[in-house]
Coordinates of C-alpha atoms in Angstrom, one line a residue:
Chain A
M1 CA -53.3 18.2 -34.8
A2 CA -54.1 20.8 -34.9
S3 CA -55.4 21.5 -31.2
S4 CA -52.6 19.9 -29.9
L5 CA -50.9 22.0 -32.0
A6 CA -52.0 24.7 -29.9
A7 CA -51.3 23.3 -27.8
R8 CA -48.0 23.1 -26.6
R9 CA -48.0 26.5 -27.4
L10 CA -49.6 27.1 -24.9
L11 CA -47.8 26.0 -23.0
S12 CA -44.8 27.6 -23.9
R13 CA -46.6 31.2 -23.7
A14 CA -47.6 30.5 -20.0
A15 CA -44.4 29.2 -19.6
A16 CA -42.4 32.3 -20.8
A17 CA -44.9 34.5 -19.6
R18 CA -44.8 33.4 -15.4
R19 CA -41.0 33.5 -16.4
L20 CA -40.7 37.3 -17.2
A21 CA -43.2 38.3 -14.9
L22 CA -40.9 36.8 -11.4
P23 CA -38.1 39.0 -10.4
L24 CA -34.5 37.8 -11.0
A25 CA -33.9 36.7 -7.2
S26 CA -30.8 34.9 -5.7
I27 CA -32.3 31.0 -4.0
A28 CA -34.6 32.4 -0.8
P29 CA -33.1 31.8 2.1
R30 CA -33.8 27.8 3.9
R31 CA -36.2 29.0 6.8
F32 CA -39.2 30.1 5.7
S33 CA -41.0 29.4 9.7
A34 CA -41.5 32.2 12.2
D35 CA -42.2 36.2 10.6
A36 CA -42.3 34.6 6.5
G37 CA -44.0 37.4 6.0
P38 CA -46.2 38.1 2.8
P39 CA -44.9 36.8 -0.3
P40 CA -44.7 39.3 -3.4
P41 CA -48.1 38.1 -5.5
S42 CA -46.5 37.1 -8.5
Q43 CA -44.6 34.4 -7.3
T44 CA -45.7 31.0 -7.7
L45 CA -42.0 29.5 -7.5
P46 CA -38.5 30.4 -7.0
P47 CA -36.5 31.0 -10.4
P48 CA -34.5 28.9 -12.8
P49 CA -31.1 29.3 -11.6
P50 CA -28.1 30.7 -13.8
Q51 CA -26.0 28.2 -13.7
P52 CA -26.5 24.8 -12.4
V53 CA -25.8 26.1 -8.5
A54 CA -23.3 23.3 -6.9
E55 CA -24.0 24.8 -2.7
T56 CA -26.2 25.9 -1.7
P57 CA -26.8 28.0 1.6
R58 CA -25.4 25.3 4.4
S59 CA -25.3 28.4 6.9
E60 CA -29.8 27.6 8.6
G61 CA -29.2 29.6 11.2
A62 CA -28.3 33.0 10.1
G63 CA -30.3 32.3 6.9
A64 CA -32.9 31.8 9.6
S65 CA -32.5 35.1 12.4
S66 CA -31.9 36.9 8.5
S67 CA -35.7 36.6 7.4
S68 CA -36.4 37.1 10.8
S69 CA -36.0 39.7 12.6
T70 CA -36.8 41.5 8.9
A71 CA -39.8 40.9 8.6
T72 CA -42.1 42.3 10.2
G73 CA -45.9 41.1 11.7
A74 CA -49.1 41.3 10.0
G75 CA -52.1 43.7 11.2
G76 CA -50.5 47.0 13.3
A77 CA -47.8 44.9 15.7
H78 CA -44.8 47.3 15.4
R79 CA -40.6 47.1 16.9
S80 CA -39.3 48.6 18.0
S81 CA -36.4 50.5 15.4
P82 CA -33.9 50.9 18.1
G83 CA -35.1 48.3 19.6
A84 CA -33.8 45.3 16.9
A85 CA -30.9 46.7 17.2
A86 CA -30.0 46.2 21.2
G87 CA -31.4 43.7 20.5
A88 CA -29.3 42.0 19.0
R89 CA -26.6 42.7 21.0
R90 CA -28.9 41.0 23.5
Q91 CA -28.6 37.8 21.3
G92 CA -25.5 38.1 20.5
R93 CA -24.7 37.0 24.9
G94 CA -26.8 33.7 25.5
A95 CA -29.3 31.4 24.2
G96 CA -31.5 34.5 22.0
Y97 CA -34.9 34.4 20.7
E98 CA -34.5 31.9 18.0
E99 CA -32.4 29.8 18.9
E100 CA -34.3 29.0 22.3
Q101 CA -37.6 28.7 19.5
E102 CA -36.1 26.3 17.4
K103 CA -35.4 23.8 21.3
V104 CA -39.4 24.2 22.3
L105 CA -40.2 23.9 18.6
C106 CA -37.9 20.6 17.8
A107 CA -39.3 19.2 21.6
S108 CA -42.8 19.3 20.2
L109 CA -41.8 17.2 17.7
L110 CA -41.5 14.6 20.3
H111 CA -45.4 14.7 22.1
V112 CA -47.3 15.7 18.1
P113 CA -48.6 11.8 17.9
R114 CA -50.1 11.7 21.4
M115 CA -51.4 15.7 21.7
G116 CA -51.6 16.6 17.7
W117 CA -49.9 19.8 16.0
S118 CA -51.1 21.8 18.8
E119 CA -50.8 24.0 21.7
S120 CA -50.6 21.7 24.2
A121 CA -47.7 19.9 22.4
M122 CA -45.7 23.0 23.2
V123 CA -47.0 23.8 25.4
A124 CA -45.0 20.2 26.8
G125 CA -41.6 21.1 24.3
A126 CA -41.6 24.3 26.1
R127 CA -41.5 22.5 29.2
D128 CA -39.2 19.2 28.1
V129 CA -36.9 21.9 27.8
G130 CA -37.1 24.1 31.0
I131 CA -38.0 27.0 29.6
S132 CA -41.6 29.0 30.9
P133 CA -44.6 27.6 28.7
A134 CA -45.2 31.2 28.6
I135 CA -43.2 31.4 26.2
V136 CA -45.6 29.6 23.0
G137 CA -47.4 32.5 22.8
A138 CA -45.0 34.8 21.6
F139 CA -44.0 32.1 18.3
P140 CA -46.4 33.9 15.9
R141 CA -49.5 31.7 14.2
K142 CA -48.3 29.0 16.7
E143 CA -49.5 25.7 16.0
A144 CA -47.5 26.7 11.3
A145 CA -44.5 27.6 13.8
L146 CA -44.5 23.9 14.6
V147 CA -45.5 22.6 10.9
E148 CA -43.3 24.9 9.5
F149 CA -40.1 24.3 11.4
F150 CA -41.1 20.4 10.3
M151 CA -41.3 20.7 6.7
D152 CA -37.6 22.7 7.3
D153 CA -35.9 20.3 9.6
C154 CA -37.4 17.9 6.8
L155 CA -36.2 19.6 3.6
Q156 CA -32.7 19.8 5.6
Q157 CA -33.0 16.1 6.7
L158 CA -33.2 15.0 3.1
M159 CA -30.5 17.0 2.2
D160 CA -28.7 16.0 5.2
R161 CA -28.4 12.7 3.6
V162 CA -27.9 13.6 0.2
D163 CA -25.1 14.9 0.7
A164 CA -24.0 13.1 3.3
G165 CA -23.8 9.6 1.1
E166 CA -26.9 8.7 -0.5
G167 CA -26.2 11.0 -3.1
E168 CA -23.7 9.0 -4.4
Q169 CA -26.4 5.7 -5.1
L170 CA -28.4 7.9 -6.7
K171 CA -25.6 8.3 -9.7
N172 CA -26.4 4.4 -10.1
L173 CA -30.0 4.8 -10.8
K174 CA -32.0 6.6 -13.5
L175 CA -33.8 10.3 -13.6
S176 CA -37.1 8.4 -12.3
E177 CA -35.5 6.5 -9.6
R178 CA -34.1 8.5 -8.4
L179 CA -36.5 11.1 -8.0
S180 CA -38.6 7.9 -6.4
K181 CA -36.6 7.4 -4.2
L182 CA -36.2 11.0 -2.9
V183 CA -40.0 11.2 -3.0
R184 CA -39.9 7.8 -1.0
M185 CA -36.5 9.3 1.4
R186 CA -38.9 13.1 2.4
L187 CA -42.2 11.1 2.8
E188 CA -41.6 8.7 5.5
M189 CA -39.8 11.4 7.6
Q190 CA -43.4 12.1 8.2
A191 CA -44.5 7.9 8.8
P192 CA -44.3 8.5 12.3
Y193 CA -46.3 11.3 12.8
I194 CA -49.4 10.0 10.2
S195 CA -51.6 10.1 12.2
K196 CA -51.8 13.8 12.7
W197 CA -50.4 14.9 8.8
P198 CA -53.9 15.0 8.0
Q199 CA -53.9 18.6 11.6
A200 CA -51.3 19.0 9.7
L201 CA -52.0 20.0 6.1
S202 CA -55.7 21.4 7.5
I203 CA -53.3 24.2 9.1
Q204 CA -50.9 25.0 6.2
S205 CA -53.6 25.4 4.1
Q206 CA -55.3 28.2 6.8
P207 CA -55.8 31.9 4.5
A208 CA -53.1 32.7 7.1
N209 CA -49.9 29.9 5.8
V210 CA -51.1 28.7 2.3
S211 CA -48.2 30.9 1.4
T212 CA -45.2 30.0 3.4
S213 CA -46.2 26.2 3.4
L214 CA -46.0 26.8 -0.7
K215 CA -42.5 28.6 -0.8
Q216 CA -41.6 25.7 1.4
R217 CA -43.6 22.9 -0.9
A218 CA -41.3 25.6 -4.2
V219 CA -38.3 25.2 -2.5
L220 CA -38.3 21.3 -1.3
V221 CA -39.6 20.2 -5.1
D222 CA -36.9 21.8 -5.8
E223 CA -33.8 20.4 -3.7
I224 CA -35.3 16.8 -4.4
W225 CA -34.6 18.1 -8.6
H226 CA -31.6 19.8 -8.1
A227 CA -30.2 16.5 -5.8
A228 CA -31.6 13.6 -8.4
G229 CA -28.5 16.1 -11.4
D230 CA -31.2 18.5 -12.9
V231 CA -29.1 20.9 -15.3
G232 CA -32.2 22.7 -18.0
S233 CA -33.4 25.6 -16.7
D234 CA -35.3 25.9 -19.9
I235 CA -38.7 26.6 -20.4
D236 CA -39.5 22.2 -18.4
W237 CA -38.3 23.7 -15.3
Y238 CA -41.6 24.9 -14.8
V239 CA -42.9 22.4 -15.8
K240 CA -40.8 19.8 -14.3
R241 CA -41.2 21.4 -10.7
T242 CA -45.2 22.1 -10.5
V243 CA -45.1 18.5 -11.8
L244 CA -43.9 17.3 -9.0
G245 CA -45.5 19.5 -7.1
G246 CA -48.1 17.9 -8.4
I247 CA -46.3 14.4 -7.4
Y248 CA -44.9 14.8 -4.5
S249 CA -48.8 16.4 -2.5
T250 CA -50.9 13.3 -4.8
S251 CA -48.6 10.9 -2.8
E252 CA -48.2 12.3 0.7
V253 CA -52.6 12.7 0.3
Y254 CA -52.2 8.8 -1.0
M255 CA -50.8 7.9 2.0
L256 CA -53.0 9.6 4.5
T257 CA -55.2 6.7 3.8
D258 CA -52.9 4.1 3.5
N259 CA -52.3 0.6 5.5
S260 CA -50.4 -1.5 4.1
P261 CA -47.3 -2.2 6.0
D262 CA -44.8 0.5 5.6
F263 CA -46.9 2.0 2.9
R264 CA -46.0 0.1 0.6
D265 CA -48.4 1.2 -2.2
T266 CA -47.6 5.1 -2.0
W267 CA -43.8 4.3 -2.4
T268 CA -45.7 1.7 -5.7
F269 CA -48.2 4.9 -6.4
V270 CA -45.2 7.2 -5.9
N271 CA -43.2 5.8 -8.5
R272 CA -46.0 4.6 -11.3
R273 CA -46.6 9.2 -10.9
I274 CA -43.6 9.7 -11.7
K275 CA -43.0 6.9 -14.1
D276 CA -45.7 8.5 -16.0
A277 CA -44.8 12.3 -15.6
L278 CA -41.7 11.9 -17.7
D279 CA -43.1 10.6 -20.6
F280 CA -43.1 13.8 -21.5
Q281 CA -44.8 13.4 -25.1
K282 CA -48.1 11.0 -23.1
T283 CA -48.0 14.0 -21.0
F284 CA -48.0 16.9 -23.7
Q285 CA -50.0 14.2 -26.0
E286 CA -53.3 14.2 -22.3
A287 CA -53.0 18.2 -21.8
A288 CA -54.2 18.2 -25.6
Y289 CA -57.6 15.9 -24.7
L290 CA -57.8 17.6 -21.7
A291 CA -57.4 20.8 -24.1
E292 CA -60.2 19.8 -26.0
A293 CA -62.0 17.9 -23.8
V294 CA -62.1 21.6 -21.7
G295 CA -62.8 23.0 -25.1
A296 CA -65.8 21.6 -26.7
G297 CA -66.8 21.2 -22.6
M298 CA -67.0 24.8 -22.9
G299 CA -68.1 25.7 -25.5
G300 CA -71.2 23.4 -26.0
T301 CA -72.5 24.7 -22.7
V302 CA -72.7 28.4 -23.8
Q303 CA -74.0 26.6 -26.6
G304 CA -76.6 25.3 -24.6
V305 CA -77.5 27.7 -22.7
L306 CA -77.7 30.7 -26.0
N307 CA -79.6 27.4 -27.2
R308 CA -82.1 27.6 -24.1
V309 CA -82.5 31.1 -23.7
F310 CA -83.2 31.1 -27.4
Q311 CA -85.7 28.5 -28.0
N312 CA -87.8 30.4 -25.0
R313 CA -87.3 34.1 -26.0
G314 CA -88.8 32.0 -29.4
S315 CA -91.8 30.0 -27.9
Chain B
M1 CA -69.6 58.5 49.9
A2 CA -69.9 61.1 46.6
L3 CA -70.2 64.0 49.4
R4 CA -67.3 62.4 51.3
A5 CA -65.4 61.8 47.9
S6 CA -65.3 65.4 47.7
R7 CA -64.3 66.5 50.4
R8 CA -61.4 64.8 50.1
L9 CA -60.6 65.1 47.0
A10 CA -61.6 69.2 47.6
S11 CA -58.2 68.4 50.5
C12 CA -56.4 67.1 47.8
S13 CA -56.3 69.3 45.6
S14 CA -55.4 72.9 48.9
H15 CA -52.4 70.4 49.1
R16 CA -51.0 69.9 46.0
R17 CA -52.3 74.1 45.9
L18 CA -49.9 74.8 49.1
L19 CA -46.5 73.0 47.2
L20 CA -46.6 74.8 44.1
P21 CA -45.9 77.6 43.9
S22 CA -47.5 79.7 41.4
Q23 CA -45.0 80.9 38.7
A24 CA -45.2 84.2 39.8
Q25 CA -44.7 84.1 43.6
A26 CA -41.4 82.8 41.8
S27 CA -40.2 84.8 39.8
C28 CA -40.3 88.0 43.0
N29 CA -39.0 85.6 46.0
P30 CA -36.4 83.5 46.2
T31 CA -36.6 81.2 49.5
V32 CA -40.3 80.1 46.7
A33 CA -37.2 79.7 43.8
A34 CA -35.1 77.7 45.9
A35 CA -38.5 75.7 47.1
S36 CA -39.3 74.9 43.2
A37 CA -35.9 74.2 42.0
F38 CA -36.1 71.6 45.0
L39 CA -39.4 70.6 43.8
H40 CA -38.4 70.5 39.8
S41 CA -35.3 67.6 41.6
H42 CA -38.0 65.0 42.3
A43 CA -41.1 65.9 40.8
T44 CA -43.0 63.6 38.4
S45 CA -46.1 64.7 37.3
F46 CA -49.5 64.2 38.4
G47 CA -51.9 64.3 35.1
Y48 CA -49.8 68.0 33.6
K49 CA -49.2 69.1 37.7
Q50 CA -45.5 68.6 38.4
V51 CA -45.9 66.7 42.1
R52 CA -43.5 65.8 44.8
E53 CA -43.0 62.1 43.5
E54 CA -43.5 61.4 46.8
E55 CA -46.5 62.4 47.1
K56 CA -47.6 61.1 44.3
S57 CA -49.0 57.0 45.1
R58 CA -50.6 59.2 47.9
L59 CA -52.6 61.5 45.6
V60 CA -53.2 58.4 43.4
G61 CA -54.0 56.2 45.9
N62 CA -56.6 58.4 46.5
V63 CA -58.0 59.1 43.1
F64 CA -58.7 55.2 43.4
S65 CA -60.4 55.5 46.6
S66 CA -63.2 57.5 46.0
V67 CA -63.6 56.0 42.1
A68 CA -63.0 52.1 43.4
S69 CA -66.5 51.7 44.0
S70 CA -67.7 53.4 40.4
Y71 CA -65.1 51.6 38.3
D72 CA -66.4 49.9 36.4
L73 CA -69.4 51.5 35.3
M74 CA -66.3 54.6 34.8
N75 CA -64.7 52.4 32.2
D76 CA -67.5 50.9 30.8
L77 CA -69.2 54.8 29.8
M78 CA -65.8 56.3 28.7
S79 CA -64.8 53.3 26.3
V80 CA -68.2 52.7 25.5
G81 CA -68.2 49.4 26.5
L82 CA -64.7 49.0 24.5
H83 CA -61.8 48.4 27.1
R84 CA -64.4 44.7 27.7
L85 CA -62.3 43.6 23.7
W86 CA -59.3 45.2 24.8
K87 CA -59.8 42.8 27.8
D88 CA -60.3 39.8 25.7
R89 CA -57.1 40.8 23.0
L90 CA -54.7 41.0 25.9
V91 CA -55.8 37.7 27.6
S92 CA -55.9 35.9 23.9
K93 CA -51.9 37.9 23.0
L94 CA -51.3 36.4 26.3
N95 CA -52.5 32.8 25.6
P96 CA -52.6 31.3 29.0
F97 CA -51.9 28.2 30.0
P98 CA -53.2 25.2 32.8
G99 CA -50.1 25.7 34.8
M100 CA -49.8 28.6 34.5
K101 CA -48.5 31.2 37.5
H102 CA -49.7 34.2 36.1
L103 CA -49.8 37.6 38.4
D104 CA -51.6 40.5 36.8
V105 CA -50.8 43.8 38.5
A106 CA -52.7 47.2 39.2
G107 CA -55.6 44.4 38.5
G108 CA -57.3 45.0 40.8
T109 CA -61.2 44.8 39.9
G110 CA -60.0 41.3 38.6
D111 CA -60.7 42.0 35.1
V112 CA -57.6 40.6 33.0
A113 CA -57.1 37.9 36.0
F114 CA -60.3 36.4 35.6
R115 CA -60.9 36.3 31.9
V116 CA -57.2 35.2 31.9
L117 CA -59.1 31.8 35.1
E118 CA -61.5 31.3 32.4
R119 CA -59.0 30.9 30.0
V120 CA -57.4 28.6 31.8
K121 CA -60.4 26.8 33.1
S122 CA -60.9 25.7 29.2
V123 CA -58.2 25.4 28.1
G124 CA -57.5 22.7 30.2
H125 CA -60.7 21.2 29.9
R126 CA -59.3 21.2 25.7
A127 CA -56.3 18.8 26.7
M128 CA -58.0 16.3 29.1
Q129 CA -56.3 13.8 26.0
G130 CA -53.3 14.8 27.0
T131 CA -51.1 14.9 30.1
L132 CA -52.3 18.2 31.1
T133 CA -54.3 17.5 33.8
D134 CA -52.1 17.4 36.4
T135 CA -50.8 20.3 36.4
E136 CA -53.8 22.0 36.0
E137 CA -53.9 22.0 39.8
D138 CA -50.5 24.3 39.1
T139 CA -51.9 26.7 38.2
H140 CA -51.8 30.1 40.7
I141 CA -53.1 33.5 39.1
Y142 CA -51.8 35.9 41.8
V143 CA -53.7 40.2 41.6
C144 CA -51.6 42.5 43.0
D145 CA -52.4 46.5 43.5
I146 CA -51.8 49.2 46.3
N147 CA -55.4 50.1 46.9
P148 CA -56.9 47.9 49.4
N149 CA -60.3 49.8 48.1
M150 CA -60.0 48.2 44.5
L151 CA -58.8 44.3 46.0
N152 CA -62.3 44.1 47.4
V153 CA -64.3 45.0 45.1
G154 CA -62.4 42.6 43.3
K155 CA -63.4 40.1 46.2
K156 CA -66.4 41.3 45.7
R157 CA -67.1 40.6 42.0
A158 CA -65.1 37.1 43.1
T159 CA -67.4 36.0 44.6
E160 CA -70.8 37.3 43.1
R161 CA -68.3 35.1 39.6
G162 CA -68.6 32.0 42.5
Y163 CA -65.3 31.8 41.9
N164 CA -65.0 31.5 45.9
D165 CA -63.9 28.3 46.2
E166 CA -61.0 28.5 43.5
H167 CA -57.7 28.1 44.8
C168 CA -55.7 29.7 41.9
L169 CA -56.9 33.0 43.2
S170 CA -54.8 35.4 44.8
W171 CA -55.3 39.0 46.5
I172 CA -52.6 40.6 47.2
Q173 CA -52.6 43.8 48.0
G174 CA -48.8 45.6 46.8
D175 CA -46.7 48.1 45.0
A176 CA -46.0 47.3 41.6
E177 CA -42.5 48.7 42.0
A178 CA -41.3 46.8 45.0
L179 CA -43.2 43.4 44.0
S180 CA -43.1 41.4 47.3
F181 CA -42.8 38.1 45.0
E182 CA -40.2 36.5 44.0
D183 CA -37.4 36.1 41.3
E184 CA -38.5 34.3 38.8
S185 CA -41.6 33.3 40.3
M186 CA -44.2 34.0 37.2
D187 CA -44.6 32.8 33.6
G188 CA -47.0 35.8 33.1
Y189 CA -47.2 39.5 33.6
T190 CA -50.4 41.8 32.8
I191 CA -50.5 45.6 33.8
A192 CA -53.8 47.1 32.3
F193 CA -54.2 50.6 32.4
G194 CA -51.9 50.5 35.8
I195 CA -48.2 51.5 34.4
R196 CA -49.2 55.2 33.6
N197 CA -49.8 55.6 37.6
V198 CA -46.7 54.5 38.3
T199 CA -44.1 56.6 40.0
H200 CA -41.0 55.1 38.7
I201 CA -42.1 53.2 35.6
E202 CA -38.7 52.0 35.0
K203 CA -38.8 50.4 38.5
A204 CA -41.5 48.4 37.3
L205 CA -40.2 47.5 34.4
S206 CA -36.9 46.3 36.5
E207 CA -39.7 45.0 38.6
A208 CA -41.9 42.6 36.1
Y209 CA -38.0 41.1 34.8
R210 CA -37.2 40.4 37.8
V211 CA -40.2 38.1 38.4
L212 CA -41.0 36.3 35.5
K213 CA -39.1 32.9 34.9
R214 CA -37.0 33.5 31.7
G215 CA -39.6 32.6 28.4
G216 CA -42.1 34.4 30.6
R217 CA -43.4 37.4 28.5
F218 CA -44.7 40.9 30.1
L219 CA -48.2 42.3 28.6
C220 CA -48.7 46.1 29.5
L221 CA -52.7 47.6 27.6
E222 CA -52.4 51.1 27.8
L223 CA -54.4 54.6 26.1
S224 CA -51.6 55.3 24.4
H225 CA -51.2 58.5 22.0
V226 CA -53.7 59.3 18.9
D227 CA -51.5 60.4 15.8
V228 CA -54.3 60.1 13.3
P229 CA -55.1 63.0 11.9
V230 CA -59.0 63.7 12.3
F231 CA -59.8 60.9 14.4
K232 CA -57.3 63.1 16.6
Q233 CA -58.7 65.9 18.2
I234 CA -61.8 64.0 17.4
Y235 CA -60.4 61.8 20.3
D236 CA -58.2 65.5 22.4
V237 CA -62.1 66.4 22.3
Y238 CA -63.6 63.9 24.4
S239 CA -61.0 63.5 26.8
F240 CA -60.8 66.9 27.9
S241 CA -64.2 67.6 26.9
V242 CA -66.5 65.1 28.2
V243 CA -65.0 62.2 29.8
P244 CA -64.3 65.1 33.0
T245 CA -67.6 65.9 33.3
M246 CA -69.2 62.4 33.1
G247 CA -66.9 61.5 35.8
E248 CA -69.0 64.6 37.4
L249 CA -72.0 63.1 37.0
V250 CA -72.1 59.9 37.8
A251 CA -69.2 58.9 40.6
G252 CA -69.3 62.9 41.2
D253 CA -65.1 63.4 41.1
R254 CA -64.7 66.1 38.9
Q255 CA -61.4 66.3 39.8
S256 CA -60.3 62.9 38.7
Y257 CA -61.5 62.2 36.1
Q258 CA -59.4 64.5 34.7
Y259 CA -56.3 63.9 37.0
L260 CA -57.2 60.2 34.4
V261 CA -57.6 62.4 31.0
E262 CA -53.8 64.4 31.2
S263 CA -52.0 60.9 33.0
I264 CA -53.0 59.5 29.3
R265 CA -51.0 63.1 27.0
R266 CA -48.7 62.5 29.8
F267 CA -47.7 59.0 29.5
P268 CA -43.9 58.1 26.7
N269 CA -45.1 57.7 23.2
Q270 CA -45.1 54.4 21.7
E271 CA -41.9 53.6 20.3
K272 CA -40.4 55.6 23.7
F273 CA -42.6 53.2 26.0
A274 CA -41.6 50.2 23.7
Q275 CA -37.9 51.4 24.0
M276 CA -38.3 51.4 27.6
I277 CA -39.4 48.4 28.5
Q278 CA -36.7 47.0 26.2
E279 CA -34.3 48.8 28.7
A280 CA -35.3 46.9 31.3
G281 CA -34.3 44.4 30.0
F282 CA -36.3 42.1 27.5
E283 CA -36.6 41.8 24.5
R284 CA -38.6 40.9 21.1
V285 CA -40.6 44.1 22.4
E286 CA -43.6 45.4 20.1
Y287 CA -46.7 46.7 20.4
E288 CA -50.4 46.7 18.6
N289 CA -52.7 49.3 18.4
L290 CA -56.7 49.0 19.0
V291 CA -58.3 52.0 17.8
G292 CA -55.8 53.9 15.8
G293 CA -53.2 54.5 19.2
V294 CA -56.5 55.0 21.5
V295 CA -54.7 52.3 23.3
A296 CA -51.4 49.9 22.9
I297 CA -50.7 46.2 23.6
H298 CA -46.6 46.7 24.1
S299 CA -45.4 42.9 24.6
G300 CA -41.9 41.4 25.4
L301 CA -40.1 38.4 26.4
K302 CA -37.1 37.7 28.8
L303 CA -34.9 35.0 27.8

C-alpha cells in the first residue's frame, strides 16, 4: 500500500524533473541524417508541444540543408566560413551536395539486401546514379549515413501514408488498435531489409551514431502518438513516449527472429504489448511491484554484505 | 653524390645571386631599380627569396633532383616517422574503392599510391560477395611527378614491394599546372607535400578540378601553420635550426632543406588555402589539422 504510493510519487517527481531540465525548443526538423551534431547531454526526448501541432514541418529539403550546413564535423575538421556562403550560392546553380547525397543513398538502398549496410552498397548506388563513387568518402560516418537516411525515409513514408488516406481509417479504431496499426505500418517497411537489419541496429548503437539514432526514434515515437490522436501535454506525455519507444524497440528485435509468414507473430506481439501498456493501472502496479522488488533486493544485498563483514570480524 | 649535389646547388645559389640585386644597389642604380621592378611583377617566392616565375620550377627541380635518393630517409627523420601516419590518414579520408581511377600528383616516391593500392586490394577481397569483383580490374593509379629522379626512386620501390606485374600503377612525368590527363577522368586526386612547390597554386587547383569526375574528391596533405602558442615556438626552433642541420648531415644538402622550411612558412595558412580551393570550384571544402597544425589535410568535392 505505502510502497505503491511511494512508487507513484517517485514517477511523478522524475517526470517533473525531466520537464524542468529540458529547454523549450521548437519541434526538431525531420532530417537528422548527414552531419547531425552531438545533442546537449540532458536532452533525451523533445519537450511536449504547448498545443497539439496541426502542421508538422513538411519541407524536408529545407530542413535538411539548414541542419546539415550549420553543423560542424567532429574532431579537428573545419569548414571555411566565407566558403559556406559561396557554397550556398553554388548549390543554387545545379544539384547541390545534399541532393546528390540523397540520390546516392536512395539508390544504395536497393543494394542493401545483398551487400548489407556497407560502403560497397553505397559505391554501387553511386554508380547507379552516375556519379563518381569517390563521393562516398565525403559522407560523414558512412554506413551510419545510409541507415539514418533509411530511418528518415521510412518516417516520411509513414507520415505521407497517414496524411494521404489511411489516417481516416485510423479514426474508427480505438487507441490501442491505432497504435498497433501505426507500429505495424512502420515495421513492415523494414521487412525487405530484415536479413541485414541486425547490422543496421549494431551500426545505430555505435557510440558515434547512438545520439542521432535515439533522436530519430524519439521523433518517430512522437509522430506515431500524434498520428494516433494524442492531445495530452501533461505528465503522461513522457510516459507515453517512453513506453511506446520501448515497445517499438522490443518489437523490432522480436521481428529479427520471427519466421512466421508475413511476420504474423510480430503483430500479435505488438498488439499484446500495447494493450498491456495502455492498461495504466496494471502498469503502475507492475512498477510498484518492481520498485518493491528492487528495494528488497538491494536492501538484502547491502544487509548481506554487512552481515558477512561483521561475521568475519567477529570470527 | 653529395659533392655533385652541393656543387649543383652552389651554382644554383650563385645564379640566384645574379638575379637578385641587393637592396643597396637598387636604391642608387636606376637600371637595377628597373630590373627589380620587372622582377616584382612576375616574381614568386622560392623560400624566403624572390625569384622569377620561370626560374622557380627549375630551382625546385634542382632541389628535388638532389634530395630524391635520400628523400624517404629525410622524411622519416624530420617528421620522426609521423609522415607515415599522416599519409595513412590521407588515404583513409580518401576512402578508395575497387575500380577507382586515382591520380597522385607530386607523389614521386609512391608513398600515397602504394597505400591506395593496398587499400583497394583489401577492399576488393572483402567485397567478394558483392558484384564489385568485375570492376576491380579497372582500378588504376597514376603517379605524376615533374621530376624523373623521384619517379625512378618510386619505380624502384615498387619493384622491391613486388608491384612489378601490377597493371594498376602508372608512373607519368608531368607538371601539376598542366596535366596530361583528360577532363573528368579521375575519381580521386591527391597531392601530398607537393603543392607548396608549385609556382601557380591556382592553376594546379583548377587542373585538379578539370581532371576530376563529378563526385570526385580532391585531397591535399601539406605542412601548414601552427597557431598553438607554446608549440609554435618549439616548432619554429625545430624547423629553422634542427632540420637544415639534419639535411646537411644526412643528405649533405643544407640549402635544400632551408628552402623546404622557408617554403612552409610562405605557403598560405589553412583558411586561406581552403578559400583558394573553394575558388577553384570545389564544394564541401574542409580541412583537418594534424599535430596542432604542423600538417593539414584539405579536402574538396567536385559536383
